[in-house]
Each structure stands twice: as C-alpha cells, then as structure tokens.
Amino acid sequence: MLLDARTLYLEMFAICVVLGVAELVFYLRRPQSHGVGWWALANLGAALGTLLIGLRGHVPAIWSIAVANTVAVAAVAVAWFGLLAYDRRPLPIRAAALPVLALFAVLAIPSPLSADLAARIVIVGCALAGFEAAAAAAAVRIARRDGSIAAWICAFLMALCTLVNLARAVVVLRYGAGDDYMGHNALHAFLLFLLVPAYAGWNMSLMMMSMERTQRSLARAARTDAMTGALNREGFREQAEIRVRAARQAGRPLVMALVDLDHFKLINDRGGHAAGDAALCRFAQIAAVQLRGRDLLGRYGGDEFAMLLEDIDAAQAERVAARLCQRFSEAMRGVIDGASPTLSIGVAVLEPDMTLDMLVALADVALYRAKAGGRNGVALVRDLQALGATVPPACPAPRRDGEALLFD
C-alpha cells in the first residue's frame, strides 16, 4: 500500500521524538558535549513541526501551516547551530532568525501567496534547503579537519536532504501541488519518504561524531602527562617511532634531546614536592612556547623530558637546547629559596639505520656528558661509537654572547 504524506509526517514526528529524547538524555549526562544540546532541541522542534503538519485539517490552519512550517525550518537552523557549537564557532542566531521570522510572516499574514499551496511548498522547501546546505558545509569543514567518517556521513545526508527539498520545490513548480497533497500523492510521498531515513541517518551520524570526539579525548588523555600537559612516555614513543621511520625513509634530519632538571632532589628538599611539580610544569610551559608546533615534547621519566626536533641539524639543535637552558634558568631564578633550578640537555642526531631506542641511548650518553661537565648546559653526541663511551668530555656552554638562537 502506498504511504500518504500524512502518515510519513507522523512517522517523522515519532522518529524525531525518539532521537530528541535520546540526545537530551545524552546531553544531560554529558553537558560538556558540544552541540548535542542543540541537536536535541532541533529534533524536539522538528517533532512539533511535523506533528502539526501531519494534523493539517484537524487543527487551525495558522498552526498547521504558519507555525508548523516555521518551527520545522527553525529546527534545521538549530541543527546547524549544533554543528557550529560542536566546531566551537560563533552562532549566527540573529542572522538565522531573520529568514525564519520572515517565513512566519509570509505564511501567517493572509495574502494570495500564503493561500497558494504550491507557493508555500516552494518557499518552505527553499528555506529548509538553505539551512541544510549550511549544515552540510559545516559538517564538511569538521570532516576535513578531524578526518571524521561520521562527519562525512552527516555532510552527505544533509546534502541529500538539501537536494530532496529543492527537488520538491522544482516538482511543485513544474507539476503543481495536486489536489490531494496530504493523501496519496505518489511523487510527493516518495520525496518525503527519502527524507525520513536521511534525517534519521544524519542524527545518528551527529551522535557518532560526538562519540568519536569522546574517544579521541580519551586516547589523547591516555597519551598525555596529566601534570605537565606534555606527552607521557608511551605517547611520546608512539609518535617518535613514526617520525623516526619517516625521517629515515625520506633522508630528513632529526634530532633527539633528553632534558634533565639538575639537582631535582634538592628542589624537593628545599621547596617541597609542590615546588618540584611547579618546576616541571614551568619547564613544560617554556618548552611548549619555544618549540615549533611540529616538534614533540614528552615527559620521559620523573624529572626527565624528551624532545624530538625535525628538519634541523646538530648545530641548530644545540642552539635550541641552549636557549631552553637559559630561559628556564631565568624563569626559575629566585623562585625557590636555596636552590637555582637549571637544565642539562643531551642532544643526538639520527643516523641512517638507527632505531628509536638507539637514538634515545645516544641522547642519554650526551645527557650524561652534560651533567658530568658541570650541568646547566648542552652536550652533543654525533656517532654510534659514543654508545660505548664511559669518559664524558667537557660540556659546551649554553650559548655564546650575542649568538642568535633558532626559533627566537
């Protein structure tokens, strides 16, 4: 049996209620989930709009035409707001309210236009298509940035809804609205039938996007040191393995640096463990500012950090490390009574066929030399023969007066 338009509208009402309640419960349990509250409001609004449309002929026309269609269009605008909120972008509420209010005025004020069923279908279809296209564009932007499969699905389904609503307008312009719009109008019912799974599907994709973000946040937390915000040892090694393999294959320079806070036990003894924690956090903050966005920084042990610097040579890496020594020493001067925290940094350069473990071991030898050479300085080891070295040479000075530092 062919479904009529009224049945499809009531079916959409039921689907929107279920999805809206589910998203509302999800939002109330996780209010930090950006966008979900807007999506719940959009579905509940769409439920009201489709219910009133489905009751056409049983409720006053002002409700089943003007209010119903305006609420339905506003619901799609709110769904777009949810995508913008998810993307942490400003919401153009005033800009979106103007066409919605204009639509209500057109439909509510008695005129030849508001009395023409075909004109109403075209106007409402174009309004829906406009907000759906905006939502699809927002989803594409999220998908490109995050690589989210769910966002691509959402963009596709929103684009499909846009095309279906535009097709409804074109069909009505070409063939008219018919005499039995809410009854067994086969073409109109078919286009509405396409909207039912599309709307349900993009709602599911929205929730998948939220779950993907939650999973990414959990994965990021599992790889991050909670106190300093740097990568933890596992997170650093995971990413460093990838960088080392890529650098070997492409023949690009890569430098590993191990950083140790000098006399860290003295810092804890003089200032307490809170002072030691503050020193670690201060170094992580300074390093995050001084390093480039593509460089890796990780907390490798208790008071030891690791840095992986791409596309720079040994001399440049030494200057970067020396600058960190200087900036950290200046920042910590006078902070802890009886202690002047400094850094020792060991630098090693990736050689062909060298593994990450070998690179770390080489940087560890360099760190040992920096500490044995008087601390508060930088030492560089250039070759694998140093792995067997036991006698540390003198540590070079952090920098020469007037010498420019890389990334400064």
Coordinates of C-alpha atoms in Angstrom, one line a residue, residues 18 92 187 210 251 355 364 385:
V18 CA 12.9 9.3 19.9
P92 CA 24.8 33.5 13.9
L187 CA 5.6 11.8 -6.2
S210 CA 30.2 13.2 19.5
G251 CA 66.5 11.1 4.5
T355 CA 66.3 2.9 15.6
D364 CA 71.3 9.5 27.1
Q385 CA 80.6 4.8 18.8

